[in-house]
Amino acid sequence: MTKLMTRKLSVAAIAGTMALGMSACTQVEGSSGTSSSSSSSSSSEAAPSEDSPSSSESPESSESSSPSEEPSSSSSSPSSSESNADSGGDDSSGPKVGKVGQEVKTDKMSIKVSKVTDDVKSSSDYQKPAAGKHWVAINISATNLDDDELRFSSSCVKVRLSDNTSPSDKYVDYGSRLGYGSLYKGDTTTGDLVYEVSPGQKIKTIDVDCSYGDDRPVRIQAN
């Protein structure tokens, strides 16, 4: 009886020892698997992807591909007044522009200022300019180019001085005064107009613009 119990106790002890051993093995294997999994995960996170592009792209390539700015054309473009004068006043938005000695034509009339004479004298001793002033004369011709009547006189002519004032013409016994008349197609009138100006002042422009009968004004640049 005693031997039997001793044998059973020995068997139980052996079984317990085996159970403990198996448990220890299981724990070791589980720990090893977890460690291996963690190591694999860490290595996969640390390894860079071969397909991923570089995150820092040089800005120089984008800047170099941007188009260069074109220079402003305003600095090289001539002003409208300069262009108008150079082309003989062909700008339809303003007057026909010309110079002294040049014939300037619109669709309905032709204007020519032959000369501008400074400090003219009257043929009469009784006619003198105001104190400190002198007379300036212009010689002007007008021709009607249209079928309609053109009424032309000194009222169609307006001079502008260098100080931007516009004096009226004076009746002075000088040359052949421009008269008033009706011009029919092909008719021409020529005459002199005299203006009283202050010292140092000169005629800058001569504008010709009748109240009717002409389609566009004419501007003669005297200076």
CSV table of N, CA and C in Angstrom, one decimal, residues 100-186:
chain,number,residue,atom,x,y,z
A,100,VAL,N,3.6,126.0,-91.1
A,100,VAL,CA,3.6,127.2,-91.9
A,100,VAL,C,4.3,126.8,-93.2
A,101,GLY,N,3.6,127.2,-94.3
A,101,GLY,CA,4.1,126.9,-95.7
A,101,GLY,C,3.6,125.6,-96.2
A,102,GLN,N,2.8,124.9,-95.4
A,102,GLN,CA,2.3,123.6,-95.9
A,102,GLN,C,0.8,123.7,-96.1
A,103,GLU,N,0.3,123.1,-97.3
A,103,GLU,CA,-1.1,123.1,-97.6
A,103,GLU,C,-1.7,121.9,-96.8
A,104,VAL,N,-2.8,122.2,-96.1
A,104,VAL,CA,-3.5,121.2,-95.3
A,104,VAL,C,-4.9,121.1,-95.8
A,105,LYS,N,-5.3,119.8,-96.2
A,105,LYS,CA,-6.6,119.6,-96.8
A,105,LYS,C,-7.5,118.8,-95.9
A,106,THR,N,-8.8,119.1,-95.9
A,106,THR,CA,-9.8,118.3,-95.3
A,106,THR,C,-10.6,117.8,-96.5
A,107,ASP,N,-11.7,117.2,-96.3
A,107,ASP,CA,-12.6,116.7,-97.4
A,107,ASP,C,-13.3,117.9,-98.1
A,108,LYS,N,-13.4,119.1,-97.4
A,108,LYS,CA,-14.1,120.2,-98.0
A,108,LYS,C,-13.4,121.4,-98.2
A,109,MET,N,-12.2,121.6,-97.6
A,109,MET,CA,-11.4,122.8,-97.8
A,109,MET,C,-9.9,122.6,-97.7
A,110,SER,N,-9.2,123.6,-98.2
A,110,SER,CA,-7.7,123.5,-98.2
A,110,SER,C,-7.3,124.8,-97.5
A,111,ILE,N,-6.3,124.7,-96.6
A,111,ILE,CA,-5.8,125.9,-95.8
A,111,ILE,C,-4.3,125.9,-96.0
A,112,LYS,N,-3.8,127.1,-96.2
A,112,LYS,CA,-2.3,127.3,-96.2
A,112,LYS,C,-2.0,128.6,-95.5
A,113,VAL,N,-1.1,128.6,-94.5
A,113,VAL,CA,-0.5,129.8,-93.9
A,113,VAL,C,0.8,129.9,-94.6
A,114,SER,N,1.0,130.9,-95.4
A,114,SER,CA,2.3,131.1,-96.2
A,114,SER,C,3.4,131.6,-95.3
A,115,LYS,N,3.1,132.5,-94.4
A,115,LYS,CA,4.1,133.1,-93.5
A,115,LYS,C,3.5,133.8,-92.3
A,116,VAL,N,4.4,133.9,-91.3
A,116,VAL,CA,4.1,134.7,-90.1
A,116,VAL,C,5.1,135.7,-90.0
A,117,THR,N,4.7,137.0,-89.9
A,117,THR,CA,5.7,138.1,-89.9
A,117,THR,C,5.6,138.8,-88.6
A,118,ASP,N,6.7,138.9,-87.9
A,118,ASP,CA,6.7,139.6,-86.6
A,118,ASP,C,7.0,141.1,-86.7
A,119,ASP,N,6.4,141.9,-85.8
A,119,ASP,CA,6.7,143.3,-85.7
A,119,ASP,C,6.5,144.0,-87.0
A,120,VAL,N,5.2,143.9,-87.5
A,120,VAL,CA,4.9,144.6,-88.8
A,120,VAL,C,4.5,146.1,-88.4
A,121,LYS,N,4.6,146.9,-89.4
A,121,LYS,CA,4.2,148.3,-89.3
A,121,LYS,C,3.0,148.7,-90.2
A,122,SER,N,2.2,149.6,-89.7
A,122,SER,CA,1.1,150.1,-90.6
A,122,SER,C,1.6,151.1,-91.6
A,123,SER,N,1.0,151.1,-92.7
A,123,SER,CA,1.4,152.1,-93.8
A,123,SER,C,0.8,153.5,-93.4
A,124,SER,N,0.0,153.5,-92.4
A,124,SER,CA,-0.5,154.8,-91.9
A,124,SER,C,0.2,155.3,-90.7
A,125,ASP,N,0.6,156.5,-90.6
A,125,ASP,CA,1.3,157.0,-89.5
A,125,ASP,C,0.4,157.2,-88.3
A,126,TYR,N,-0.9,157.1,-88.5
A,126,TYR,CA,-1.8,157.3,-87.4
A,126,TYR,C,-2.2,156.0,-86.7
A,127,GLN,N,-1.7,154.9,-87.3
A,127,GLN,CA,-2.0,153.6,-86.6
A,127,GLN,C,-0.7,153.1,-86.0
A,128,LYS,N,-0.8,152.9,-84.7
A,128,LYS,CA,0.3,152.3,-83.9
A,128,LYS,C,-0.2,151.3,-82.9
A,129,PRO,N,0.6,150.3,-82.5
A,129,PRO,CA,0.1,149.4,-81.5
A,129,PRO,C,0.1,150.0,-80.1
A,130,ALA,N,-0.6,149.4,-79.2
A,130,ALA,CA,-0.6,149.9,-77.8
A,130,ALA,C,0.8,150.0,-77.2
A,131,ALA,N,0.9,150.8,-76.2
A,131,ALA,CA,2.2,151.0,-75.6
A,131,ALA,C,2.8,149.7,-75.1
A,132,GLY,N,4.0,149.4,-75.5
A,132,GLY,CA,4.7,148.2,-75.1
A,132,GLY,C,4.3,147.0,-75.9
A,133,LYS,N,3.5,147.1,-76.9
A,133,LYS,CA,3.1,146.0,-77.7
A,133,LYS,C,3.5,146.2,-79.1
A,134,HIS,N,3.4,145.1,-79.9
A,134,HIS,CA,3.7,145.1,-81.4
A,134,HIS,C,2.7,144.3,-82.1
A,135,TRP,N,2.8,144.4,-83.5
A,135,TRP,CA,1.9,143.6,-84.3
A,135,TRP,C,2.6,142.4,-85.0
A,136,VAL,N,1.8,141.4,-85.1
A,136,VAL,CA,2.3,140.2,-85.8
A,136,VAL,C,1.2,139.9,-86.9
A,137,ALA,N,1.7,139.6,-88.1
A,137,ALA,CA,0.7,139.3,-89.2
A,137,ALA,C,0.9,137.9,-89.7
A,138,ILE,N,-0.2,137.3,-90.2
A,138,ILE,CA,-0.2,136.0,-90.9
A,138,ILE,C,-0.8,136.2,-92.2
A,139,ASN,N,-0.3,135.5,-93.2
A,139,ASN,CA,-0.8,135.5,-94.5
A,139,ASN,C,-1.5,134.1,-94.8
A,140,ILE,N,-2.8,134.1,-95.0
A,140,ILE,CA,-3.5,132.8,-95.1
A,140,ILE,C,-4.3,132.7,-96.3
A,141,SER,N,-4.5,131.5,-96.9
A,141,SER,CA,-5.3,131.2,-98.0
A,141,SER,C,-6.3,130.1,-97.7
A,142,ALA,N,-7.5,130.2,-98.3
A,142,ALA,CA,-8.5,129.1,-98.1
A,142,ALA,C,-9.1,128.8,-99.4
A,143,THR,N,-9.3,127.5,-99.7
A,143,THR,CA,-9.9,127.1,-101.0
A,143,THR,C,-11.0,126.1,-100.7
A,144,ASN,N,-12.2,126.3,-101.3
A,144,ASN,CA,-13.3,125.4,-101.2
A,144,ASN,C,-13.2,124.2,-102.1
A,145,LEU,N,-13.2,123.0,-101.5
A,145,LEU,CA,-13.0,121.7,-102.2
A,145,LEU,C,-14.3,121.0,-102.4
A,146,ASP,N,-15.4,121.5,-101.9
A,146,ASP,CA,-16.7,120.8,-101.8
A,146,ASP,C,-17.7,121.5,-102.7
A,147,ASP,N,-18.8,120.7,-103.0
A,147,ASP,CA,-19.8,121.3,-103.8
A,147,ASP,C,-20.7,122.3,-103.1
A,148,ASP,N,-20.7,122.2,-101.7
A,148,ASP,CA,-21.4,123.2,-100.9
A,148,ASP,C,-20.7,124.5,-100.7
A,149,GLU,N,-21.4,125.5,-100.5
A,149,GLU,CA,-20.8,126.9,-100.3
A,149,GLU,C,-20.0,126.9,-99.0
A,150,LEU,N,-18.9,127.6,-99.0
A,150,LEU,CA,-18.0,127.8,-97.8
A,150,LEU,C,-17.9,129.3,-97.6
A,151,ARG,N,-18.4,129.7,-96.4
A,151,ARG,CA,-18.3,131.1,-96.0
A,151,ARG,C,-17.1,131.3,-95.2
A,152,PHE,N,-16.1,132.0,-95.7
A,152,PHE,CA,-14.8,132.1,-95.0
A,152,PHE,C,-14.5,133.6,-94.7
A,153,SER,N,-14.0,133.8,-93.4
A,153,SER,CA,-13.7,135.2,-93.0
A,153,SER,C,-12.7,135.1,-91.8
A,154,SER,N,-12.3,136.2,-91.3
A,154,SER,CA,-11.4,136.2,-90.2
A,154,SER,C,-12.0,135.5,-88.9
A,155,SER,N,-13.3,135.5,-88.9
A,155,SER,CA,-13.9,134.8,-87.7
A,155,SER,C,-13.7,133.3,-87.7
A,156,CYS,N,-13.2,132.7,-88.8
A,156,CYS,CA,-12.9,131.3,-88.9
A,156,CYS,C,-11.5,131.0,-88.4
A,157,VAL,N,-10.7,132.1,-88.1
A,157,VAL,CA,-9.3,131.9,-87.8
A,157,VAL,C,-9.1,132.3,-86.3
A,158,LYS,N,-8.4,131.5,-85.6
A,158,LYS,CA,-8.1,131.8,-84.1
A,158,LYS,C,-6.7,131.5,-83.9
A,159,VAL,N,-5.9,132.5,-83.4
A,159,VAL,CA,-4.5,132.2,-83.1
A,159,VAL,C,-4.4,132.1,-81.6
A,160,ARG,N,-3.4,131.3,-81.2
A,160,ARG,CA,-3.0,131.1,-79.8
A,160,ARG,C,-1.6,131.4,-79.6
A,161,LEU,N,-1.3,132.3,-78.6
A,161,LEU,CA,0.0,132.8,-78.4
A,161,LEU,C,0.8,131.8,-77.4
A,162,SER,N,2.0,132.1,-77.2
A,162,SER,CA,2.9,131.2,-76.4
A,162,SER,C,2.4,131.2,-74.9
A,163,ASP,N,1.6,132.2,-74.5
A,163,ASP,CA,1.1,132.2,-73.2
A,163,ASP,C,-0.3,131.7,-73.1
A,164,ASN,N,-0.8,131.1,-74.2
A,164,ASN,CA,-2.1,130.4,-74.4
A,164,ASN,C,-3.2,131.4,-74.4
A,165,THR,N,-3.0,132.7,-74.6
A,165,THR,CA,-4.1,133.6,-74.9
A,165,THR,C,-4.4,133.7,-76.3
A,166,SER,N,-5.6,134.1,-76.7
A,166,SER,CA,-6.0,134.2,-78.1
A,166,SER,C,-6.6,135.6,-78.4
A,167,PRO,N,-5.7,136.5,-78.9
A,167,PRO,CA,-6.2,137.9,-79.2
A,167,PRO,C,-7.0,137.9,-80.5
A,168,SER,N,-7.8,138.9,-80.6
A,168,SER,CA,-8.6,139.1,-81.8
A,168,SER,C,-7.8,139.9,-82.8
A,169,ASP,N,-8.1,139.7,-84.1
A,169,ASP,CA,-7.3,140.4,-85.1
A,169,ASP,C,-7.7,141.9,-85.1
A,170,LYS,N,-6.7,142.7,-85.5
A,170,LYS,CA,-6.8,144.1,-85.5
A,170,LYS,C,-6.9,144.6,-87.0
A,171,TYR,N,-7.7,145.7,-87.1
A,171,TYR,CA,-7.8,146.3,-88.5
A,171,TYR,C,-6.6,147.2,-88.6
A,172,VAL,N,-5.6,146.8,-89.3
A,172,VAL,CA,-4.4,147.5,-89.5
A,172,VAL,C,-4.1,147.7,-91.0
A,173,ASP,N,-3.7,148.9,-91.4
A,173,ASP,CA,-3.4,149.1,-92.8
A,173,ASP,C,-2.1,148.5,-93.1
A,174,TYR,N,-2.2,147.1,-93.3
A,174,TYR,CA,-1.0,146.4,-93.7
A,174,TYR,C,-1.3,145.3,-94.7
A,175,GLY,N,-0.5,145.2,-95.8
A,175,GLY,CA,-0.8,144.2,-96.8
A,175,GLY,C,-2.2,144.2,-97.3
A,176,SER,N,-2.7,143.0,-97.6
A,176,SER,CA,-4.1,142.9,-98.1
A,176,SER,C,-4.9,142.2,-97.1
A,177,ARG,N,-5.8,142.9,-96.5
A,177,ARG,CA,-6.6,142.3,-95.4
A,177,ARG,C,-7.5,141.2,-95.9
A,178,LEU,N,-7.6,140.1,-95.2
A,178,LEU,CA,-8.5,139.0,-95.5
A,178,LEU,C,-9.9,139.4,-95.4
A,179,GLY,N,-10.7,139.3,-96.4
A,179,GLY,CA,-12.1,139.7,-96.4
A,179,GLY,C,-13.0,138.6,-96.2
A,180,TYR,N,-14.3,139.0,-96.1
A,180,TYR,CA,-15.4,138.0,-95.9
A,180,TYR,C,-16.0,137.7,-97.2
A,181,GLY,N,-16.3,136.4,-97.5
A,181,GLY,CA,-16.9,136.1,-98.8
A,181,GLY,C,-17.4,134.6,-98.8
A,182,SER,N,-18.2,134.4,-99.8
A,182,SER,CA,-18.7,133.0,-100.0
A,182,SER,C,-17.9,132.3,-101.1
A,183,LEU,N,-17.3,131.2,-100.7
A,183,LEU,CA,-16.5,130.5,-101.6
A,183,LEU,C,-17.2,129.3,-102.2
A,184,TYR,N,-17.3,129.2,-103.5
A,184,TYR,CA,-17.9,128.0,-104.1
A,184,TYR,C,-16.7,127.1,-104.6
A,185,LYS,N,-17.1,125.9,-105.0
A,185,LYS,CA,-16.1,124.9,-105.3
A,185,LYS,C,-15.0,125.4,-106.2
A,186,GLY,N,-13.8,125.3,-105.8
A,186,GLY,CA,-12.6,125.8,-106.5
A,186,GLY,C,-12.2,127.2,-106.2
